[in-house]
PDB file of C-alpha atoms and ligand atoms in Angstrom:
ATOM      1  CA  MET A   1     177.842  14.381  74.423  1.00 80.00           C
ATOM      2  CA  SER A   2     175.928  11.088  75.558  1.00 90.00           C
ATOM      3  CA  ARG A   3     172.560   9.798  74.339  1.00 95.00           C
ATOM      4  CA  PHE A   4     170.339  11.314  76.833  1.00 98.00           C
ATOM      5  CA  THR A   5     172.371  14.724  77.396  1.00 97.00           C
ATOM      6  CA  ASP A   6     170.108  17.618  78.527  1.00 94.00           C
ATOM      7  CA  ARG A   7     166.955  15.089  77.849  1.00 98.00           C
ATOM      8  CA  SER A   8     164.120  15.690  80.721  1.00 98.00           C
ATOM      9  CA  ILE A   9     162.980  12.173  81.832  1.00 98.00           C
ATOM     10  CA  ILE A  10     160.460  10.929  84.446  1.00 99.00           C
ATOM     11  CA  VAL A  11     160.921   7.553  85.784  1.00 99.00           C
ATOM     12  CA  THR A  12     158.099   6.131  87.685  1.00 99.00           C
ATOM     13  CA  GLY A  13     158.549   3.486  90.534  1.00 98.00           C
ATOM     14  CA  ALA A  14     162.080   4.940  90.623  1.00 98.00           C
ATOM     15  CA  ALA A  15     162.891   4.730  94.349  1.00 98.00           C
ATOM     16  CA  ARG A  16     164.270   1.044  94.535  1.00 98.00           C
ATOM     17  CA  GLY A  17     164.770  -2.032  92.412  1.00 98.00           C
ATOM     18  CA  ILE A  18     164.590  -1.648  88.402  1.00 98.00           C
ATOM     19  CA  GLY A  19     163.319   1.888  88.276  1.00 98.00           C
ATOM     20  CA  GLU A  20     166.226   3.123  90.450  1.00 98.00           C
ATOM     21  CA  ALA A  21     168.720   1.399  88.087  1.00 98.00           C
ATOM     22  CA  TYR A  22     167.044   3.077  84.734  1.00 98.00           C
ATOM     23  CA  ALA A  23     167.361   6.527  86.812  1.00 98.00           C
ATOM     24  CA  ARG A  24     170.912   6.144  87.459  1.00 98.00           C
ATOM     25  CA  ALA A  25     171.716   4.987  84.244  1.00 98.00           C
ATOM     26  CA  LEU A  26     169.892   7.686  82.194  1.00 98.00           C
ATOM     27  CA  ALA A  27     171.603  10.175  84.715  1.00 98.00           C
ATOM     28  CA  ALA A  28     174.751   8.884  83.852  1.00 98.00           C
ATOM     29  CA  GLU A  29     173.919   9.419  80.516  1.00 97.00           C
ATOM     30  CA  GLY A  30     173.255  12.879  80.935  1.00 97.00           C
ATOM     31  CA  ALA A  31     169.461  12.716  81.259  1.00 98.00           C
ATOM     32  CA  LYS A  32     167.708  15.290  83.591  1.00 98.00           C
ATOM     33  CA  VAL A  33     165.841  12.771  85.649  1.00 98.00           C
ATOM     34  CA  VAL A  34     162.459  13.161  87.803  1.00 99.00           C
ATOM     35  CA  VAL A  35     162.701  10.136  90.292  1.00 99.00           C
ATOM     36  CA  ALA A  36     158.611   9.780  90.710  1.00 99.00           C
ATOM     37  CA  ASP A  37     157.599   7.336  93.415  1.00 98.00           C
ATOM     38  CA  LEU A  38     154.724   6.941  96.184  1.00 98.00           C
ATOM     39  CA  ASN A  39     157.756   6.435  98.615  1.00 98.00           C
ATOM     40  CA  SER A  40     159.002   9.644  99.464  1.00 98.00           C
ATOM     41  CA  GLU A  41     161.877   8.585 101.863  1.00 98.00           C
ATOM     42  CA  LEU A  42     163.604   6.085  99.426  1.00 98.00           C
ATOM     43  CA  GLY A  43     162.884   8.192  96.103  1.00 98.00           C
ATOM     44  CA  GLU A  44     164.589  11.150  97.975  1.00 98.00           C
ATOM     45  CA  ALA A  45     167.677   9.501  98.948  1.00 98.00           C
ATOM     46  CA  VAL A  46     167.897   8.198  95.158  1.00 98.00           C
ATOM     47  CA  ALA A  47     167.697  11.454  93.863  1.00 98.00           C
ATOM     48  CA  LYS A  48     170.226  13.272  96.208  1.00 98.00           C
ATOM     49  CA  ASP A  49     172.579  10.198  95.603  1.00 98.00           C
ATOM     50  CA  ILE A  50     172.490  10.620  91.896  1.00 98.00           C
ATOM     51  CA  THR A  51     173.198  14.468  92.593  1.00 98.00           C
ATOM     52  CA  ALA A  52     175.810  13.553  94.874  1.00 98.00           C
ATOM     53  CA  ASN A  53     177.409  11.786  91.804  1.00 97.00           C
ATOM     54  CA  GLY A  54     177.317  14.585  89.435  1.00 98.00           C
ATOM     55  CA  GLY A  55     174.382  13.507  87.777  1.00 98.00           C
ATOM     56  CA  THR A  56     170.467  15.802  87.621  1.00 98.00           C
ATOM     57  CA  ALA A  57     167.852  14.426  89.471  1.00 98.00           C
ATOM     58  CA  VAL A  58     165.173  15.515  91.335  1.00 98.00           C
ATOM     59  CA  PHE A  59     162.378  13.648  93.444  1.00 98.00           C
ATOM     60  CA  ALA A  60     158.740  13.855  92.792  1.00 98.00           C
ATOM     61  CA  GLN A  61     155.961  12.299  94.812  1.00 98.00           C
ATOM     62  CA  VAL A  62     153.489  10.648  92.500  1.00 98.00           C
ATOM     63  CA  ASP A  63     150.537   8.389  92.755  1.00 98.00           C
ATOM     64  CA  VAL A  64     150.454   6.769  89.270  1.00 98.00           C
ATOM     65  CA  ALA A  65     146.668   5.710  89.567  1.00 98.00           C
ATOM     66  CA  ASP A  66     145.799   9.380  90.167  1.00 98.00           C
ATOM     67  CA  PRO A  67     145.090  11.349  87.128  1.00 98.00           C
ATOM     68  CA  GLU A  68     145.680  14.629  89.167  1.00 98.00           C
ATOM     69  CA  SER A  69     149.069  13.165  90.749  1.00 98.00           C
ATOM     70  CA  ALA A  70     150.007  12.201  87.337  1.00 98.00           C
ATOM     71  CA  LYS A  71     149.612  15.749  85.963  1.00 98.00           C
ATOM     72  CA  ALA A  72     150.955  17.244  88.906  1.00 98.00           C
ATOM     73  CA  VAL A  73     154.229  15.598  88.074  1.00 98.00           C
ATOM     74  CA  ALA A  74     154.332  16.189  84.362  1.00 98.00           C
ATOM     75  CA  ASP A  75     153.852  20.167  85.306  1.00 98.00           C
ATOM     76  CA  PHE A  76     156.335  19.924  87.806  1.00 98.00           C
ATOM     77  CA  THR A  77     159.038  18.178  85.272  1.00 98.00           C
ATOM     78  CA  VAL A  78     158.062  21.264  82.950  1.00 98.00           C
ATOM     79  CA  ALA A  79     158.847  23.909  85.556  1.00 98.00           C
ATOM     80  CA  GLU A  80     161.871  22.256  86.732  1.00 98.00           C
ATOM     81  CA  PHE A  81     163.400  21.023  83.465  1.00 98.00           C
ATOM     82  CA  GLY A  82     161.808  23.127  80.821  1.00 98.00           C
ATOM     83  CA  GLY A  83     159.570  20.136  79.071  1.00 98.00           C
ATOM     84  CA  ILE A  84     159.326  16.100  78.968  1.00 98.00           C
ATOM     85  CA  ASP A  85     161.298  14.287  76.552  1.00 98.00           C
ATOM     86  CA  HIS A  86     161.196  10.898  77.987  1.00 98.00           C
ATOM     87  CA  LEU A  87     158.917   8.809  80.354  1.00 99.00           C
ATOM     88  CA  VAL A  88     159.647   4.995  81.895  1.00 99.00           C
ATOM     89  CA  ASN A  89     156.186   3.756  83.143  1.00 99.00           C
ATOM     90  CA  ASN A  90     157.845   1.223  85.612  1.00 98.00           C
ATOM     91  CA  ALA A  91     155.598   1.775  88.652  1.00 98.00           C
ATOM     92  CA  ALA A  92     153.675  -1.065  89.847  1.00 98.00           C
ATOM     93  CA  ILE A  93     152.287  -3.321  92.818  1.00 98.00           C
ATOM     94  CA  TYR A  94     154.661  -5.986  93.017  1.00 97.00           C
ATOM     95  CA  GLY A  95     156.718  -6.835  95.957  1.00 93.00           C
ATOM     96  CA  ASP A  96     153.528  -6.789  98.513  1.00 93.00           C
ATOM     97  CA  MET A  97     151.051  -7.622  96.154  1.00 96.00           C
ATOM     98  CA  LYS A  98     148.514 -10.074  97.660  1.00 95.00           C
ATOM     99  CA  LEU A  99     148.673 -13.431  96.448  1.00 94.00           C
ATOM    100  CA  ASP A 100     144.820 -14.626  95.571  1.00 97.00           C
ATOM    101  CA  LEU A 101     142.921 -15.860  92.438  1.00 98.00           C
ATOM    102  CA  LEU A 102     141.214 -13.786  89.852  1.00 98.00           C
ATOM    103  CA  VAL A 103     138.098 -15.641  91.042  1.00 98.00           C
ATOM    104  CA  THR A 104     138.255 -14.729  94.728  1.00 98.00           C
ATOM    105  CA  VAL A 105     140.633 -11.663  95.273  1.00 98.00           C
ATOM    106  CA  PRO A 106     138.619  -9.004  96.973  1.00 98.00           C
ATOM    107  CA  TRP A 107     136.876  -6.713  94.375  1.00 98.00           C
ATOM    108  CA  ASP A 108     138.416  -3.589  95.886  1.00 98.00           C
ATOM    109  CA  TYR A 109     141.975  -4.891  96.036  1.00 98.00           C
ATOM    110  CA  TYR A 110     141.509  -5.799  92.531  1.00 98.00           C
ATOM    111  CA  LYS A 111     140.528  -2.470  90.991  1.00 98.00           C
ATOM    112  CA  LYS A 112     143.013  -0.908  93.048  1.00 98.00           C
ATOM    113  CA  PHE A 113     145.686  -3.015  91.917  1.00 98.00           C
ATOM    114  CA  MET A 114     144.661  -2.841  87.857  1.00 98.00           C
ATOM    115  CA  ALA A 115     144.385   1.312  88.737  1.00 98.00           C
ATOM    116  CA  VAL A 116     148.142   1.301  89.535  1.00 98.00           C
ATOM    117  CA  ASN A 117     149.855  -1.736  87.491  1.00 98.00           C
ATOM    118  CA  LEU A 118     147.742  -1.004  84.484  1.00 98.00           C
ATOM    119  CA  ASP A 119     145.706   2.230  84.256  1.00 98.00           C
ATOM    120  CA  GLY A 120     148.881   4.049  85.960  1.00 98.00           C
ATOM    121  CA  ALA A 121     150.576   3.663  82.598  1.00 99.00           C
ATOM    122  CA  LEU A 122     148.026   5.358  80.852  1.00 98.00           C
ATOM    123  CA  ASN A 123     147.411   8.128  83.599  1.00 98.00           C
ATOM    124  CA  MET A 124     151.218   9.169  83.028  1.00 99.00           C
ATOM    125  CA  THR A 125     151.147   8.789  79.496  1.00 99.00           C
ATOM    126  CA  ARG A 126     147.821  11.024  79.227  1.00 98.00           C
ATOM    127  CA  ALA A 127     149.737  13.826  81.658  1.00 98.00           C
ATOM    128  CA  VAL A 128     153.058  13.608  79.762  1.00 98.00           C
ATOM    129  CA  TRP A 129     152.128  13.719  75.817  1.00 98.00           C
ATOM    130  CA  ARG A 130     150.910  17.212  75.389  1.00 98.00           C
ATOM    131  CA  PRO A 131     154.455  18.593  76.646  1.00 98.00           C
ATOM    132  CA  MET A 132     156.353  15.577  74.272  1.00 98.00           C
ATOM    133  CA  LYS A 133     154.019  16.970  71.213  1.00 98.00           C
ATOM    134  CA  LYS A 134     154.993  20.589  72.060  1.00 96.00           C
ATOM    135  CA  ARG A 135     158.867  19.545  71.647  1.00 94.00           C
ATOM    136  CA  GLY A 136     158.038  17.688  68.252  1.00 95.00           C
ATOM    137  CA  SER A 137     159.271  14.162  69.802  1.00 97.00           C
ATOM    138  CA  GLY A 138     159.060  11.823  72.723  1.00 98.00           C
ATOM    139  CA  SER A 139     159.634   8.368  73.781  1.00 98.00           C
ATOM    140  CA  ILE A 140     158.049   6.252  76.752  1.00 99.00           C
ATOM    141  CA  VAL A 141     159.060   2.907  77.921  1.00 99.00           C
ATOM    142  CA  ASN A 142     156.209   0.472  79.612  1.00 99.00           C
ATOM    143  CA  GLN A 143     157.390  -1.974  81.853  1.00 98.00           C
ATOM    144  CA  SER A 144     155.644  -5.191  81.188  1.00 98.00           C
ATOM    145  CA  SER A 145     156.766  -8.634  82.298  1.00 98.00           C
ATOM    146  CA  THR A 146     156.663 -12.517  80.758  1.00 97.00           C
ATOM    147  CA  ALA A 147     153.974 -13.097  83.475  1.00 97.00           C
ATOM    148  CA  ALA A 148     151.898 -11.655  80.548  1.00 98.00           C
ATOM    149  CA  TRP A 149     152.520 -14.886  78.600  1.00 95.00           C
ATOM    150  CA  THR A 150     152.638 -17.318  81.820  1.00 93.00           C
ATOM    151  CA  TYR A 151     149.857 -17.921  84.644  1.00 94.00           C
ATOM    152  CA  SER A 152     150.160 -15.059  87.230  1.00 94.00           C
ATOM    153  CA  GLY A 153     146.656 -14.121  87.834  1.00 97.00           C
ATOM    154  CA  PHE A 154     145.514 -10.715  88.150  1.00 98.00           C
ATOM    155  CA  TYR A 155     149.497  -9.552  88.004  1.00 98.00           C
ATOM    156  CA  GLY A 156     149.573 -10.965  84.729  1.00 98.00           C
ATOM    157  CA  LEU A 157     146.384  -9.588  83.147  1.00 98.00           C
ATOM    158  CA  ALA A 158     147.589  -6.260  84.137  1.00 98.00           C
ATOM    159  CA  LYS A 159     150.727  -6.744  82.248  1.00 98.00           C
ATOM    160  CA  ALA A 160     149.019  -8.419  79.035  1.00 98.00           C
ATOM    161  CA  GLY A 161     147.049  -4.943  79.380  1.00 98.00           C
ATOM    162  CA  ILE A 162     150.516  -3.181  79.362  1.00 99.00           C
ATOM    163  CA  ASN A 163     151.220  -4.805  76.451  1.00 98.00           C
ATOM    164  CA  SER A 164     147.993  -4.007  74.268  1.00 98.00           C
ATOM    165  CA  LEU A 165     148.120  -0.472  75.883  1.00 98.00           C
ATOM    166  CA  THR A 166     151.697   0.054  74.382  1.00 99.00           C
ATOM    167  CA  GLN A 167     150.483  -1.258  70.763  1.00 98.00           C
ATOM    168  CA  GLN A 168     147.265   1.067  71.257  1.00 98.00           C
ATOM    169  CA  LEU A 169     149.270   4.009  72.295  1.00 98.00           C
ATOM    170  CA  ALA A 170     151.923   3.602  69.587  1.00 98.00           C
ATOM    171  CA  ARG A 171     149.088   4.152  66.938  1.00 98.00           C
ATOM    172  CA  GLU A 172     147.690   7.151  68.910  1.00 98.00           C
ATOM    173  CA  LEU A 173     150.823   9.013  69.619  1.00 98.00           C
ATOM    174  CA  GLY A 174     152.879   8.054  66.181  1.00 98.00           C
ATOM    175  CA  ASN A 175     151.573  10.929  64.283  1.00 97.00           C
ATOM    176  CA  ASP A 176     153.017  13.248  66.800  1.00 98.00           C
ATOM    177  CA  GLY A 177     156.607  12.058  66.823  1.00 98.00           C
ATOM    178  CA  ILE A 178     156.018   9.835  70.018  1.00 98.00           C
ATOM    179  CA  ARG A 179     157.142   6.378  69.893  1.00 98.00           C
ATOM    180  CA  ILE A 180     156.056   4.066  72.903  1.00 98.00           C
ATOM    181  CA  ASN A 181     157.405   0.497  73.612  1.00 99.00           C
ATOM    182  CA  ALA A 182     157.607  -1.955  76.385  1.00 98.00           C
ATOM    183  CA  ILE A 183     160.228  -4.375  78.082  1.00 98.00           C
ATOM    184  CA  ALA A 184     159.153  -7.387  79.706  1.00 98.00           C
ATOM    185  CA  PRO A 185     161.606  -8.605  82.127  1.00 98.00           C
ATOM    186  CA  GLY A 186     161.775 -12.226  83.443  1.00 97.00           C
ATOM    187  CA  PRO A 187     162.307 -12.863  86.924  1.00 96.00           C
ATOM    188  CA  THR A 188     164.907 -10.288  88.382  1.00 97.00           C
ATOM    189  CA  ASP A 189     166.674 -10.174  91.321  1.00 96.00           C
ATOM    190  CA  THR A 190     165.229  -7.389  93.350  1.00 97.00           C
ATOM    191  CA  GLU A 191     164.200  -7.016  97.020  1.00 95.00           C
ATOM    192  CA  ALA A 192     160.613  -7.054  95.617  1.00 96.00           C
ATOM    193  CA  THR A 193     161.128 -10.423  94.011  1.00 95.00           C
ATOM    194  CA  ARG A 194     162.893 -11.683  96.703  1.00 93.00           C
ATOM    195  CA  SER A 195     159.876 -10.983  99.342  1.00 93.00           C
ATOM    196  CA  ILE A 196     157.283 -12.466  97.137  1.00 91.00           C
ATOM    197  CA  VAL A 197     158.935 -15.358  95.098  1.00 89.00           C
ATOM    198  CA  PRO A 198     159.761 -18.298  97.649  1.00 86.00           C
ATOM    199  CA  GLY A 199     163.405 -19.468  96.941  1.00 85.00           C
ATOM    200  CA  GLN A 200     162.361 -22.739  95.751  1.00 87.00           C
ATOM    201  CA  PHE A 201     160.260 -21.368  93.177  1.00 89.00           C
ATOM    202  CA  VAL A 202     163.073 -19.284  91.966  1.00 91.00           C
ATOM    203  CA  GLU A 203     165.267 -22.307  91.485  1.00 92.00           C
ATOM    204  CA  GLN A 204     162.484 -24.014  89.368  1.00 92.00           C
ATOM    205  CA  LEU A 205     162.039 -20.843  87.307  1.00 92.00           C
ATOM    206  CA  VAL A 206     165.915 -20.724  86.339  1.00 96.00           C
ATOM    207  CA  SER A 207     165.945 -24.322  85.432  1.00 95.00           C
ATOM    208  CA  GLN A 208     163.452 -23.581  82.901  1.00 94.00           C
ATOM    209  CA  MET A 209     165.342 -20.645  81.363  1.00 96.00           C
ATOM    210  CA  ALA A 210     167.883 -20.998  78.467  1.00 97.00           C
ATOM    211  CA  LEU A 211     170.330 -18.701  80.350  1.00 98.00           C
ATOM    212  CA  LYS A 212     170.277 -20.351  84.006  1.00 97.00           C
ATOM    213  CA  ARG A 213     170.358 -17.469  86.239  1.00 97.00           C
ATOM    214  CA  LEU A 214     167.835 -14.395  87.481  1.00 97.00           C
ATOM    215  CA  GLY A 215     168.247 -11.471  85.697  1.00 98.00           C
ATOM    216  CA  THR A 216     169.667  -8.319  87.399  1.00 98.00           C
ATOM    217  CA  VAL A 217     168.458  -4.830  87.268  1.00 98.00           C
ATOM    218  CA  ASP A 218     171.777  -4.097  85.468  1.00 97.00           C
ATOM    219  CA  ASP A 219     170.378  -6.415  82.466  1.00 98.00           C
ATOM    220  CA  MET A 220     167.365  -4.253  82.187  1.00 98.00           C
ATOM    221  CA  VAL A 221     169.092  -1.086  81.682  1.00 98.00           C
ATOM    222  CA  GLY A 222     170.495  -1.536  77.990  1.00 98.00           C
ATOM    223  CA  ALA A 223     167.411  -2.460  76.605  1.00 98.00           C
ATOM    224  CA  CYS A 224     165.267   0.411  78.259  1.00 98.00           C
ATOM    225  CA  LEU A 225     167.858   2.945  77.147  1.00 98.00           C
ATOM    226  CA  TYR A 226     167.985   1.828  73.736  1.00 98.00           C
ATOM    227  CA  LEU A 227     164.023   2.088  73.461  1.00 98.00           C
ATOM    228  CA  LEU A 228     163.981   5.551  74.885  1.00 98.00           C
ATOM    229  CA  SER A 229     166.678   6.681  72.731  1.00 98.00           C
ATOM    230  CA  ASP A 230     167.249   7.970  69.120  1.00 98.00           C
ATOM    231  CA  ASP A 231     169.061   4.366  68.260  1.00 98.00           C
ATOM    232  CA  ALA A 232     165.340   3.356  68.183  1.00 98.00           C
ATOM    233  CA  ALA A 233     164.041   6.102  66.184  1.00 98.00           C
ATOM    234  CA  TRP A 234     161.837   3.874  63.871  1.00 98.00           C
ATOM    235  CA  VAL A 235     160.593   1.240  66.767  1.00 98.00           C
ATOM    236  CA  THR A 236     157.452   1.564  68.335  1.00 98.00           C
ATOM    237  CA  GLY A 237     154.452  -0.495  69.581  1.00 98.00           C
ATOM    238  CA  GLN A 238     156.945  -3.100  70.175  1.00 98.00           C
ATOM    239  CA  ILE A 239     157.054  -5.605  73.393  1.00 98.00           C
ATOM    240  CA  LEU A 240     160.993  -6.771  73.916  1.00 98.00           C
ATOM    241  CA  ASN A 241     161.636  -9.602  76.168  1.00 97.00           C
ATOM    242  CA  VAL A 242     164.343  -9.396  78.602  1.00 98.00           C
ATOM    243  CA  ASP A 243     164.427 -12.424  80.245  1.00 98.00           C
ATOM    244  CA  GLY A 244     167.392 -14.811  79.800  1.00 97.00           C
ATOM    245  CA  GLY A 245     165.343 -17.058  77.242  1.00 97.00           C
ATOM    246  CA  GLN A 246     162.311 -17.520  79.802  1.00 96.00           C
ATOM    247  CA  VAL A 247     159.366 -17.217  77.058  1.00 95.00           C
ATOM    248  CA  PHE A 248     159.765 -18.027  73.214  1.00 93.00           C
ATOM    249  CA  ARG A 249     157.017 -16.126  71.242  1.00 86.00           C
ATOM    250  CA  ALA A 250     156.241 -16.301  68.089  1.00 75.00           C
TER     251      ALA A 250
HETATM  252  P1  LIG B 301     159.512  -2.588  93.221  1.00 75.15           P
HETATM  253  O1  LIG B 301     158.517  -3.125  94.171  1.00 75.15           O
HETATM  254  O2  LIG B 301     161.037  -2.759  93.879  1.00 75.15           O
HETATM  255  O3  LIG B 301     159.442  -1.207  92.743  1.00 75.15           O
HETATM  256  C1  LIG B 301     158.235  -0.660  92.550  1.00 75.15           C
HETATM  257  C2  LIG B 301     158.385   0.862  92.734  1.00 75.15           C
HETATM  258  O4  LIG B 301     156.950   1.416  92.286  1.00 75.15           O
HETATM  259  C3  LIG B 301     158.335   1.004  94.206  1.00 75.15           C
HETATM  260  O5  LIG B 301     159.386   2.086  94.521  1.00 75.15           O
HETATM  261  C4  LIG B 301     156.846   1.308  94.636  1.00 75.15           C
HETATM  262  O6  LIG B 301     156.770   2.131  95.584  1.00 75.15           O
HETATM  263  C5  LIG B 301     156.610   2.133  93.324  1.00 75.15           C
HETATM  264  N1  LIG B 301     154.945   2.120  93.221  1.00 75.15           N
HETATM  265  C6  LIG B 301     154.133   1.382  93.861  1.00 75.15           C
HETATM  266  N2  LIG B 301     153.252   1.905  93.561  1.00 75.15           N
HETATM  267  C7  LIG B 301     152.906   3.161  93.353  1.00 75.15           C
HETATM  268  C8  LIG B 301     152.050   4.386  92.685  1.00 75.15           C
HETATM  269  N3  LIG B 301     150.968   3.923  92.805  1.00 75.15           N
HETATM  270  N4  LIG B 301     152.441   5.246  92.385  1.00 75.15           N
HETATM  271  C9  LIG B 301     154.190   5.585  92.195  1.00 75.15           C
HETATM  272  N5  LIG B 301     154.912   4.773  92.583  1.00 75.15           N
HETATM  273  C10 LIG B 301     154.621   3.185  93.130  1.00 75.15           C
HETATM  274  O7  LIG B 301     159.729  -3.669  91.978  1.00 75.15           O
HETATM  275  P2  LIG B 301     160.783  -3.976  90.827  1.00 75.15           P
HETATM  276  O8  LIG B 301     161.031  -5.506  90.963  1.00 75.15           O
HETATM  277  O9  LIG B 301     161.826  -3.155  90.881  1.00 75.15           O
HETATM  278  O10 LIG B 301     159.920  -4.143  89.581  1.00 75.15           O
HETATM  279  C11 LIG B 301     159.865  -2.963  88.923  1.00 75.15           C
HETATM  280  C12 LIG B 301     159.029  -2.803  87.905  1.00 75.15           C
HETATM  281  O11 LIG B 301     159.062  -4.216  86.908  1.00 75.15           O
HETATM  282  C13 LIG B 301     157.561  -3.353  87.854  1.00 75.15           C
HETATM  283  O12 LIG B 301     156.437  -2.711  87.159  1.00 75.15           O
HETATM  284  C14 LIG B 301     157.198  -5.107  88.336  1.00 75.15           C
HETATM  285  O13 LIG B 301     155.904  -5.347  87.896  1.00 75.15           O
HETATM  286  C15 LIG B 301     158.453  -5.466  86.637  1.00 75.15           C
HETATM  287  N6  LIG B 301     158.750  -6.401  86.604  1.00 75.15           N
HETATM  288  C16 LIG B 301     159.915  -6.906  87.547  1.00 75.15           C
HETATM  289  C17 LIG B 301     159.975  -8.097  87.623  1.00 75.15           C
HETATM  290  C18 LIG B 301     160.619  -8.915  88.844  1.00 75.15           C
HETATM  291  O14 LIG B 301     161.289  -9.941  88.382  1.00 75.15           O
HETATM  292  N7  LIG B 301     161.636  -7.955  89.702  1.00 75.15           N
HETATM  293  C19 LIG B 301     160.041  -9.015  86.429  1.00 75.15           C
HETATM  294  C20 LIG B 301     159.189  -8.410  85.433  1.00 75.15           C
HETATM  295  C21 LIG B 301     158.533  -7.282  85.572  1.00 75.15           C
END
């Protein structure tokens, strides 16, 4: 028996990058995984590959910004796997985000960005908490970022929102036996990071970190699985930095 044997879990943004690593690691520990993403081509491929390697995974297309879409993926998970034990809110606009200032970013883009990167986690949580409550317990991990504590404009604003959302929801859901925590990764080597962060800036970032290297997707997995698992049974409302010592918080 592994920590996640027969547990049913939705991982959003699991078509690639860090979310994909979470989905693969959870399946390797026996979870029944819904690979939920906007990108059906990559998402289908991840679910198929997990299945081909002996795991249990299905793809479901979702737009986390859309409450109906979030509800549909929750209903699908209950129909497919009999309930929902865990959720990872990892989806975000990141790799191809517009680089602009809070004071000049086009308003429509800003609203769409926040709808995905902040409200997406709430939408998904609103869709899953009743099925979790029905099971008597559940746990959720939100994907924050050290960007919440460093200047990064509306991207950082959304992540600071994710941190507060995590704390507020921990109080609202604790009574139903549902825990919710967040991981704040530091700069992590993914295709998205390579496409948005210039190499020179990466060097500068790394030079200021305690551990002088970028994170890898595998560096994130241990913390995510710990927070989701019963090992963290009395841990809720926390934000865990996994960042090579980039940010020190009081
Ligand atoms: P990524 O861009 O590879 O993955 C994001 C995934 O979310 C993609 O598969 C994308 O299709 C999906 N997605 C985007 N909008 C969506 C929507 N509306 N509905 C459903 N799915 C949607 O990014 P990466 O690097 O794997 O990052 C994953 C998460 O980790 C994000 O939340 C990001 O903000 C966060 N993060 C990443 C860091 C890094 O250095 N890579 C550092 C700190 C946090």
